């Protein structure tokens, strides 16, 4: 009995095995080709879609940058290589899309090196029509919707501020898991600084495609999420006035910054010359690129935040505050200030060869009297000049997001470390009038005037007012941030402000052009020496040997709404060039109602 059961079990196992082998034979040998074709015929592919970036507006809602959808022609090499000979493919692509299939893409297709390749970006209407009309000839191709960045004509007044977008490098993708090589990301300016706000989230869709790469059915889809819209602090009306004023002046290079001294919002920031932002984003011809990079007036350099230049006499209001606060002088102190000042065998000239006579600090500002500041600077000393310079935020990135470079502020340690030399009295003399080793950016220049105007507050500069949060469905405002408050006596501040008022309205003021502005205002001229007096005398006509021209300003005098700086590279004269430029800007700004003085 036991014997029979054993053989019965063996027989059952054998029969089951036989059935399995037979089924396997049937599936793999008899129906193998059929199922292979089925498996090749349909499969699921995941497509990613780039989200539209947020729009960029000025502070009043004027549109500066936005996205429009475009189409790119994509190919799947692993499908294309199975269906076309390269020579046939070249003819088809040339005839339908005017594409010359280069060696690189030929190689990718032949060797199936990449999952997909982009053969042509931003297809025109005819290309799209050809794709759909001749789709039966296009096995392994599809159209991908790609957002294209468009910059409005107004954006060309501030290309350095807006910046541009592009595709990330492999290194950028490795650092940021939220982006792929096909994600449009900010490369400079606002587009880069606030990329995390402007860039949305990519969408995905699972598509059933056939063996020829043609879409059969969308299985599921997740829509891309548009990025948040940003509102700059910039007033494009003021920016345009500044651009037109600078351009019509005939000067070739410079920068202008206007800020609200009460919030430190940047209302305008021009780096001149500018460039065509749209053309720069879409791609320049070789000769256009060479023209931009070879231009001696450096249009690609953002002079507002990246250029460093000696400030000259616009530095004197800060030295005045330091001297008054440290008790070196009082508002009434009068100092005999002649045509030159001597330290040993070295003579330091006054720009006014007649000298200034017995003057106080307000008059010294009015006349921009060098010999007054030589003496005050020596009494004050380099340590206190350095201390107040740093307190004002010069040489400090008050907003690291927007400040690329800041001032080089020298002192004893700096000179010993950098130049391997001790600090001399002559260095202090030069520093007291904004010369020597001191160099600042045009934006740093606003840091001189803002605390003097607002009572000592060092604020965080802002380039955007806020953004619209799509998720929360609300506008997020950025409020002023106080970094620190410099303790300064009111009468000291009033003295310096009055001195700057005399620069415009005093009998010996150096910026009388500002009298024509329809509101009372104040400022300080600066003519910063670039080369020695003798060099300039010999080669006076050469642009790059001339002095730099500066003017810092605030208006209206009693209740300031604006503080700003005009810098003209190698402009030669602060009073003769920079001040009239600021006068023309302020006249238009107030007459055209850009600034509300109520």
JSON list of C-alpha atoms in Angstrom, two decimals, residues 345-522:
[
{"chain": "A", "resi": 345, "resn": "UNK", "atom": "CA", "xyz": [58.58, 117.94, 3.30]},
{"chain": "A", "resi": 346, "resn": "UNK", "atom": "CA", "xyz": [55.27, 116.74, 1.88]},
{"chain": "A", "resi": 347, "resn": "UNK", "atom": "CA", "xyz": [52.69, 119.26, 0.72]},
{"chain": "A", "resi": 348, "resn": "UNK", "atom": "CA", "xyz": [48.99, 118.48, 0.30]},
{"chain": "A", "resi": 349, "resn": "UNK", "atom": "CA", "xyz": [47.12, 120.90, -1.93]},
{"chain": "A", "resi": 350, "resn": "UNK", "atom": "CA", "xyz": [43.64, 122.34, -1.64]},
{"chain": "A", "resi": 351, "resn": "UNK", "atom": "CA", "xyz": [41.65, 122.08, -4.86]},
{"chain": "A", "resi": 352, "resn": "UNK", "atom": "CA", "xyz": [40.91, 125.81, -4.38]},
{"chain": "A", "resi": 353, "resn": "UNK", "atom": "CA", "xyz": [44.29, 127.48, -4.80]},
{"chain": "A", "resi": 354, "resn": "UNK", "atom": "CA", "xyz": [43.03, 130.61, -3.01]},
{"chain": "A", "resi": 355, "resn": "UNK", "atom": "CA", "xyz": [42.37, 128.66, 0.20]},
{"chain": "A", "resi": 356, "resn": "UNK", "atom": "CA", "xyz": [39.24, 128.83, 2.35]},
{"chain": "A", "resi": 357, "resn": "UNK", "atom": "CA", "xyz": [40.24, 131.07, 5.28]},
{"chain": "A", "resi": 358, "resn": "UNK", "atom": "CA", "xyz": [38.87, 130.59, 8.84]},
{"chain": "A", "resi": 359, "resn": "UNK", "atom": "CA", "xyz": [35.91, 128.27, 8.37]},
{"chain": "A", "resi": 360, "resn": "UNK", "atom": "CA", "xyz": [33.70, 125.92, 10.38]},
{"chain": "A", "resi": 361, "resn": "UNK", "atom": "CA", "xyz": [32.64, 122.43, 9.36]},
{"chain": "A", "resi": 362, "resn": "UNK", "atom": "CA", "xyz": [29.43, 123.51, 7.58]},
{"chain": "A", "resi": 363, "resn": "UNK", "atom": "CA", "xyz": [31.43, 125.97, 5.48]},
{"chain": "A", "resi": 364, "resn": "UNK", "atom": "CA", "xyz": [34.07, 123.30, 4.88]},
{"chain": "A", "resi": 365, "resn": "UNK", "atom": "CA", "xyz": [31.38, 121.09, 3.40]},
{"chain": "A", "resi": 366, "resn": "UNK", "atom": "CA", "xyz": [29.99, 123.99, 1.36]},
{"chain": "A", "resi": 367, "resn": "UNK", "atom": "CA", "xyz": [33.40, 124.77, -0.11]},
{"chain": "A", "resi": 368, "resn": "UNK", "atom": "CA", "xyz": [34.64, 121.17, -0.06]},
{"chain": "A", "resi": 369, "resn": "UNK", "atom": "CA", "xyz": [37.76, 122.51, 1.59]},
{"chain": "A", "resi": 370, "resn": "UNK", "atom": "CA", "xyz": [40.52, 119.88, 1.51]},
{"chain": "A", "resi": 371, "resn": "UNK", "atom": "CA", "xyz": [42.91, 121.64, 3.88]},
{"chain": "A", "resi": 372, "resn": "UNK", "atom": "CA", "xyz": [40.20, 121.84, 6.59]},
{"chain": "A", "resi": 373, "resn": "UNK", "atom": "CA", "xyz": [39.76, 118.06, 6.43]},
{"chain": "A", "resi": 374, "resn": "UNK", "atom": "CA", "xyz": [43.51, 117.37, 6.35]},
{"chain": "A", "resi": 375, "resn": "UNK", "atom": "CA", "xyz": [43.78, 119.00, 9.75]},
{"chain": "A", "resi": 376, "resn": "UNK", "atom": "CA", "xyz": [40.58, 117.53, 11.18]},
{"chain": "A", "resi": 377, "resn": "UNK", "atom": "CA", "xyz": [41.52, 114.10, 9.89]},
{"chain": "A", "resi": 378, "resn": "UNK", "atom": "CA", "xyz": [44.91, 114.20, 11.59]},
{"chain": "A", "resi": 379, "resn": "UNK", "atom": "CA", "xyz": [43.34, 115.26, 14.91]},
{"chain": "A", "resi": 380, "resn": "UNK", "atom": "CA", "xyz": [40.73, 112.55, 14.59]},
{"chain": "A", "resi": 381, "resn": "UNK", "atom": "CA", "xyz": [43.15, 109.84, 13.57]},
{"chain": "A", "resi": 382, "resn": "UNK", "atom": "CA", "xyz": [42.79, 106.84, 11.28]},
{"chain": "A", "resi": 383, "resn": "UNK", "atom": "CA", "xyz": [41.30, 104.63, 13.99]},
{"chain": "A", "resi": 384, "resn": "UNK", "atom": "CA", "xyz": [38.24, 106.84, 14.52]},
{"chain": "A", "resi": 385, "resn": "UNK", "atom": "CA", "xyz": [37.77, 107.47, 10.79]},
{"chain": "A", "resi": 386, "resn": "UNK", "atom": "CA", "xyz": [37.82, 103.71, 10.28]},
{"chain": "A", "resi": 387, "resn": "UNK", "atom": "CA", "xyz": [35.45, 103.19, 13.22]},
{"chain": "A", "resi": 388, "resn": "UNK", "atom": "CA", "xyz": [32.76, 105.52, 11.83]},
{"chain": "A", "resi": 389, "resn": "UNK", "atom": "CA", "xyz": [33.19, 104.24, 8.29]},
{"chain": "A", "resi": 390, "resn": "UNK", "atom": "CA", "xyz": [32.43, 100.74, 9.50]},
{"chain": "A", "resi": 391, "resn": "UNK", "atom": "CA", "xyz": [29.58, 101.96, 11.71]},
{"chain": "A", "resi": 392, "resn": "UNK", "atom": "CA", "xyz": [27.91, 103.47, 8.64]},
{"chain": "A", "resi": 393, "resn": "UNK", "atom": "CA", "xyz": [28.10, 100.05, 6.97]},
{"chain": "A", "resi": 394, "resn": "UNK", "atom": "CA", "xyz": [30.72, 100.93, 4.39]},
{"chain": "A", "resi": 395, "resn": "UNK", "atom": "CA", "xyz": [32.75, 97.83, 3.65]},
{"chain": "A", "resi": 396, "resn": "UNK", "atom": "CA", "xyz": [29.97, 95.64, 5.08]},
{"chain": "A", "resi": 397, "resn": "UNK", "atom": "CA", "xyz": [27.43, 93.68, 3.07]},
{"chain": "A", "resi": 398, "resn": "UNK", "atom": "CA", "xyz": [24.27, 95.01, 4.67]},
{"chain": "A", "resi": 399, "resn": "UNK", "atom": "CA", "xyz": [22.34, 92.76, 2.32]},
{"chain": "A", "resi": 400, "resn": "UNK", "atom": "CA", "xyz": [24.62, 89.94, 1.08]},
{"chain": "A", "resi": 401, "resn": "UNK", "atom": "CA", "xyz": [21.96, 88.84, -1.43]},
{"chain": "A", "resi": 402, "resn": "UNK", "atom": "CA", "xyz": [22.35, 91.97, -3.54]},
{"chain": "A", "resi": 403, "resn": "UNK", "atom": "CA", "xyz": [25.78, 93.37, -2.66]},
{"chain": "A", "resi": 404, "resn": "UNK", "atom": "CA", "xyz": [28.39, 91.54, -4.72]},
{"chain": "A", "resi": 405, "resn": "UNK", "atom": "CA", "xyz": [31.32, 93.69, -3.57]},
{"chain": "A", "resi": 406, "resn": "UNK", "atom": "CA", "xyz": [31.73, 96.31, -0.90]},
{"chain": "A", "resi": 407, "resn": "UNK", "atom": "CA", "xyz": [34.26, 98.98, -0.10]},
{"chain": "A", "resi": 408, "resn": "UNK", "atom": "CA", "xyz": [37.90, 98.45, 0.75]},
{"chain": "A", "resi": 409, "resn": "UNK", "atom": "CA", "xyz": [38.34, 100.45, 3.96]},
{"chain": "A", "resi": 410, "resn": "UNK", "atom": "CA", "xyz": [42.01, 100.79, 4.87]},
{"chain": "A", "resi": 411, "resn": "UNK", "atom": "CA", "xyz": [43.52, 101.12, 8.35]},
{"chain": "A", "resi": 412, "resn": "UNK", "atom": "CA", "xyz": [46.82, 100.26, 10.00]},
{"chain": "A", "resi": 413, "resn": "UNK", "atom": "CA", "xyz": [46.21, 96.50, 9.97]},
{"chain": "A", "resi": 414, "resn": "UNK", "atom": "CA", "xyz": [45.00, 96.52, 6.37]},
{"chain": "A", "resi": 415, "resn": "UNK", "atom": "CA", "xyz": [48.10, 98.34, 5.11]},
{"chain": "A", "resi": 416, "resn": "UNK", "atom": "CA", "xyz": [50.45, 96.15, 7.12]},
{"chain": "A", "resi": 417, "resn": "UNK", "atom": "CA", "xyz": [48.76, 92.98, 5.84]},
{"chain": "A", "resi": 418, "resn": "UNK", "atom": "CA", "xyz": [48.26, 93.97, 2.21]},
{"chain": "A", "resi": 419, "resn": "UNK", "atom": "CA", "xyz": [51.14, 96.33, 1.46]},
{"chain": "A", "resi": 420, "resn": "UNK", "atom": "CA", "xyz": [53.57, 95.22, 4.19]},
{"chain": "A", "resi": 421, "resn": "UNK", "atom": "CA", "xyz": [54.05, 98.85, 5.18]},
{"chain": "A", "resi": 422, "resn": "UNK", "atom": "CA", "xyz": [53.31, 100.97, 8.26]},
{"chain": "A", "resi": 423, "resn": "UNK", "atom": "CA", "xyz": [50.57, 103.60, 8.28]},
{"chain": "A", "resi": 424, "resn": "UNK", "atom": "CA", "xyz": [51.79, 107.20, 7.81]},
{"chain": "A", "resi": 425, "resn": "UNK", "atom": "CA", "xyz": [50.22, 110.56, 8.64]},
{"chain": "A", "resi": 426, "resn": "UNK", "atom": "CA", "xyz": [50.02, 111.18, 4.91]},
{"chain": "A", "resi": 427, "resn": "UNK", "atom": "CA", "xyz": [47.74, 108.15, 4.63]},
{"chain": "A", "resi": 428, "resn": "UNK", "atom": "CA", "xyz": [45.39, 109.69, 7.19]},
{"chain": "A", "resi": 429, "resn": "UNK", "atom": "CA", "xyz": [45.46, 113.02, 5.32]},
{"chain": "A", "resi": 430, "resn": "UNK", "atom": "CA", "xyz": [44.48, 111.29, 2.09]},
{"chain": "A", "resi": 431, "resn": "UNK", "atom": "CA", "xyz": [41.83, 109.17, 3.78]},
{"chain": "A", "resi": 432, "resn": "UNK", "atom": "CA", "xyz": [40.20, 112.24, 5.36]},
{"chain": "A", "resi": 433, "resn": "UNK", "atom": "CA", "xyz": [39.20, 113.50, 1.87]},
{"chain": "A", "resi": 434, "resn": "UNK", "atom": "CA", "xyz": [38.23, 110.07, 0.47]},
{"chain": "A", "resi": 435, "resn": "UNK", "atom": "CA", "xyz": [41.48, 109.42, -1.38]},
{"chain": "A", "resi": 436, "resn": "UNK", "atom": "CA", "xyz": [44.41, 107.08, -0.91]},
{"chain": "A", "resi": 437, "resn": "UNK", "atom": "CA", "xyz": [43.60, 103.41, -0.46]},
{"chain": "A", "resi": 438, "resn": "UNK", "atom": "CA", "xyz": [39.87, 103.86, 0.13]},
{"chain": "A", "resi": 439, "resn": "UNK", "atom": "CA", "xyz": [37.61, 102.57, -2.65]},
{"chain": "A", "resi": 440, "resn": "UNK", "atom": "CA", "xyz": [33.85, 102.14, -2.55]},
{"chain": "A", "resi": 441, "resn": "UNK", "atom": "CA", "xyz": [31.02, 100.97, -4.79]},
{"chain": "A", "resi": 442, "resn": "UNK", "atom": "CA", "xyz": [28.38, 103.45, -5.96]},
{"chain": "A", "resi": 443, "resn": "UNK", "atom": "CA", "xyz": [25.94, 101.61, -3.70]},
{"chain": "A", "resi": 444, "resn": "UNK", "atom": "CA", "xyz": [28.32, 102.08, -0.74]},
{"chain": "A", "resi": 445, "resn": "UNK", "atom": "CA", "xyz": [28.01, 105.80, -1.42]},
{"chain": "A", "resi": 446, "resn": "UNK", "atom": "CA", "xyz": [24.32, 105.67, -0.42]},
{"chain": "A", "resi": 447, "resn": "UNK", "atom": "CA", "xyz": [25.45, 104.34, 2.97]},
{"chain": "A", "resi": 448, "resn": "UNK", "atom": "CA", "xyz": [27.11, 107.71, 3.65]},
{"chain": "A", "resi": 449, "resn": "UNK", "atom": "CA", "xyz": [23.95, 109.70, 3.17]},
{"chain": "A", "resi": 450, "resn": "UNK", "atom": "CA", "xyz": [21.16, 107.39, 4.42]},
{"chain": "A", "resi": 451, "resn": "UNK", "atom": "CA", "xyz": [22.05, 107.40, 8.18]},
{"chain": "A", "resi": 452, "resn": "UNK", "atom": "CA", "xyz": [22.71, 111.16, 8.06]},
{"chain": "A", "resi": 453, "resn": "UNK", "atom": "CA", "xyz": [19.21, 111.67, 6.65]},
{"chain": "A", "resi": 454, "resn": "UNK", "atom": "CA", "xyz": [17.23, 109.21, 8.80]},
{"chain": "A", "resi": 455, "resn": "UNK", "atom": "CA", "xyz": [18.80, 109.98, 12.17]},
{"chain": "A", "resi": 456, "resn": "UNK", "atom": "CA", "xyz": [21.47, 107.29, 12.36]},
{"chain": "A", "resi": 457, "resn": "UNK", "atom": "CA", "xyz": [19.59, 104.13, 11.33]},
{"chain": "A", "resi": 458, "resn": "UNK", "atom": "CA", "xyz": [21.64, 101.59, 9.39]},
{"chain": "A", "resi": 459, "resn": "UNK", "atom": "CA", "xyz": [18.99, 99.61, 7.51]},
{"chain": "A", "resi": 460, "resn": "UNK", "atom": "CA", "xyz": [19.06, 96.49, 5.41]},
{"chain": "A", "resi": 461, "resn": "UNK", "atom": "CA", "xyz": [18.83, 97.51, 1.72]},
{"chain": "A", "resi": 462, "resn": "UNK", "atom": "CA", "xyz": [15.93, 95.98, -0.18]},
{"chain": "A", "resi": 463, "resn": "UNK", "atom": "CA", "xyz": [15.50, 95.46, -3.91]},
{"chain": "A", "resi": 464, "resn": "UNK", "atom": "CA", "xyz": [12.03, 93.87, -3.72]},
{"chain": "A", "resi": 465, "resn": "UNK", "atom": "CA", "xyz": [8.85, 95.12, -2.01]},
{"chain": "A", "resi": 466, "resn": "UNK", "atom": "CA", "xyz": [7.52, 91.60, -1.69]},
{"chain": "A", "resi": 467, "resn": "UNK", "atom": "CA", "xyz": [6.00, 88.70, -3.60]},
{"chain": "A", "resi": 468, "resn": "UNK", "atom": "CA", "xyz": [2.65, 87.04, -4.13]},
{"chain": "A", "resi": 469, "resn": "UNK", "atom": "CA", "xyz": [2.61, 83.63, -2.43]},
{"chain": "A", "resi": 470, "resn": "UNK", "atom": "CA", "xyz": [0.55, 81.35, -4.71]},
{"chain": "A", "resi": 471, "resn": "UNK", "atom": "CA", "xyz": [0.15, 78.68, -2.06]},
{"chain": "A", "resi": 472, "resn": "UNK", "atom": "CA", "xyz": [-1.11, 81.03, 0.65]},
{"chain": "A", "resi": 473, "resn": "UNK", "atom": "CA", "xyz": [-2.94, 83.24, -1.86]},
{"chain": "A", "resi": 474, "resn": "UNK", "atom": "CA", "xyz": [-1.55, 86.39, -0.25]},
{"chain": "A", "resi": 475, "resn": "UNK", "atom": "CA", "xyz": [1.00, 89.15, -0.83]},
{"chain": "A", "resi": 476, "resn": "UNK", "atom": "CA", "xyz": [4.08, 88.88, 1.38]},
{"chain": "A", "resi": 477, "resn": "UNK", "atom": "CA", "xyz": [5.60, 92.30, 2.13]},
{"chain": "A", "resi": 478, "resn": "UNK", "atom": "CA", "xyz": [9.18, 92.86, 3.18]},
{"chain": "A", "resi": 479, "resn": "UNK", "atom": "CA", "xyz": [9.36, 95.36, 6.03]},
{"chain": "A", "resi": 480, "resn": "UNK", "atom": "CA", "xyz": [12.36, 97.60, 6.77]},
{"chain": "A", "resi": 481, "resn": "UNK", "atom": "CA", "xyz": [15.00, 95.93, 8.94]},
{"chain": "A", "resi": 482, "resn": "UNK", "atom": "CA", "xyz": [17.15, 98.00, 11.27]},
{"chain": "A", "resi": 483, "resn": "UNK", "atom": "CA", "xyz": [20.65, 96.55, 11.55]},
{"chain": "A", "resi": 484, "resn": "UNK", "atom": "CA", "xyz": [21.86, 99.06, 14.11]},
{"chain": "A", "resi": 485, "resn": "UNK", "atom": "CA", "xyz": [21.45, 102.67, 15.16]},
{"chain": "A", "resi": 486, "resn": "UNK", "atom": "CA", "xyz": [24.48, 104.94, 15.26]},
{"chain": "A", "resi": 487, "resn": "UNK", "atom": "CA", "xyz": [24.26, 107.18, 18.30]},
{"chain": "A", "resi": 488, "resn": "UNK", "atom": "CA", "xyz": [24.71, 110.70, 17.01]},
{"chain": "A", "resi": 489, "resn": "UNK", "atom": "CA", "xyz": [23.73, 113.99, 18.58]},
{"chain": "A", "resi": 490, "resn": "UNK", "atom": "CA", "xyz": [20.96, 115.80, 16.77]},
{"chain": "A", "resi": 491, "resn": "UNK", "atom": "CA", "xyz": [22.89, 119.07, 16.53]},
{"chain": "A", "resi": 492, "resn": "UNK", "atom": "CA", "xyz": [25.82, 117.26, 14.97]},
{"chain": "A", "resi": 493, "resn": "UNK", "atom": "CA", "xyz": [23.54, 115.68, 12.37]},
{"chain": "A", "resi": 494, "resn": "UNK", "atom": "CA", "xyz": [21.81, 119.02, 11.78]},
{"chain": "A", "resi": 495, "resn": "UNK", "atom": "CA", "xyz": [25.21, 120.69, 11.31]},
{"chain": "A", "resi": 496, "resn": "UNK", "atom": "CA", "xyz": [26.29, 118.22, 8.64]},
{"chain": "A", "resi": 497, "resn": "UNK", "atom": "CA", "xyz": [22.89, 118.35, 6.92]},
{"chain": "A", "resi": 498, "resn": "UNK", "atom": "CA", "xyz": [23.12, 122.15, 6.89]},
{"chain": "A", "resi": 499, "resn": "UNK", "atom": "CA", "xyz": [26.61, 121.97, 5.42]},
{"chain": "A", "resi": 500, "resn": "UNK", "atom": "CA", "xyz": [25.22, 119.76, 2.64]},
{"chain": "A", "resi": 501, "resn": "UNK", "atom": "CA", "xyz": [22.41, 122.29, 2.17]},
{"chain": "A", "resi": 502, "resn": "UNK", "atom": "CA", "xyz": [25.02, 125.01, 1.69]},
{"chain": "A", "resi": 503, "resn": "UNK", "atom": "CA", "xyz": [26.66, 122.87, -1.02]},
{"chain": "A", "resi": 504, "resn": "UNK", "atom": "CA", "xyz": [23.57, 123.69, -3.11]},
{"chain": "A", "resi": 505, "resn": "UNK", "atom": "CA", "xyz": [22.40, 127.06, -1.76]},
{"chain": "A", "resi": 506, "resn": "UNK", "atom": "CA", "xyz": [25.48, 128.59, -0.12]},
{"chain": "A", "resi": 507, "resn": "UNK", "atom": "CA", "xyz": [27.33, 131.47, -1.79]},
{"chain": "A", "resi": 508, "resn": "UNK", "atom": "CA", "xyz": [30.37, 129.26, -2.31]},
{"chain": "A", "resi": 509, "resn": "UNK", "atom": "CA", "xyz": [28.53, 126.00, -2.81]},
{"chain": "A", "resi": 510, "resn": "UNK", "atom": "CA", "xyz": [29.92, 123.57, -5.35]},
{"chain": "A", "resi": 511, "resn": "UNK", "atom": "CA", "xyz": [26.58, 122.24, -6.66]},
{"chain": "A", "resi": 512, "resn": "UNK", "atom": "CA", "xyz": [24.54, 125.29, -7.62]},
{"chain": "A", "resi": 513, "resn": "UNK", "atom": "CA", "xyz": [22.91, 123.31, -10.45]},
{"chain": "A", "resi": 514, "resn": "UNK", "atom": "CA", "xyz": [20.65, 121.74, -7.82]},
{"chain": "A", "resi": 515, "resn": "UNK", "atom": "CA", "xyz": [19.02, 125.13, -7.12]},
{"chain": "A", "resi": 516, "resn": "UNK", "atom": "CA", "xyz": [16.82, 124.52, -10.14]},
{"chain": "A", "resi": 517, "resn": "UNK", "atom": "CA", "xyz": [15.19, 121.46, -8.52]},
{"chain": "A", "resi": 518, "resn": "UNK", "atom": "CA", "xyz": [11.59, 122.39, -7.54]},
{"chain": "A", "resi": 519, "resn": "UNK", "atom": "CA", "xyz": [12.08, 121.31, -3.88]},
{"chain": "A", "resi": 520, "resn": "UNK", "atom": "CA", "xyz": [14.78, 122.26, -1.38]},
{"chain": "A", "resi": 521, "resn": "UNK", "atom": "CA", "xyz": [17.54, 119.68, -1.37]},
{"chain": "A", "resi": 522, "resn": "UNK", "atom": "CA", "xyz": [21.10, 119.06, -0.23]}
]
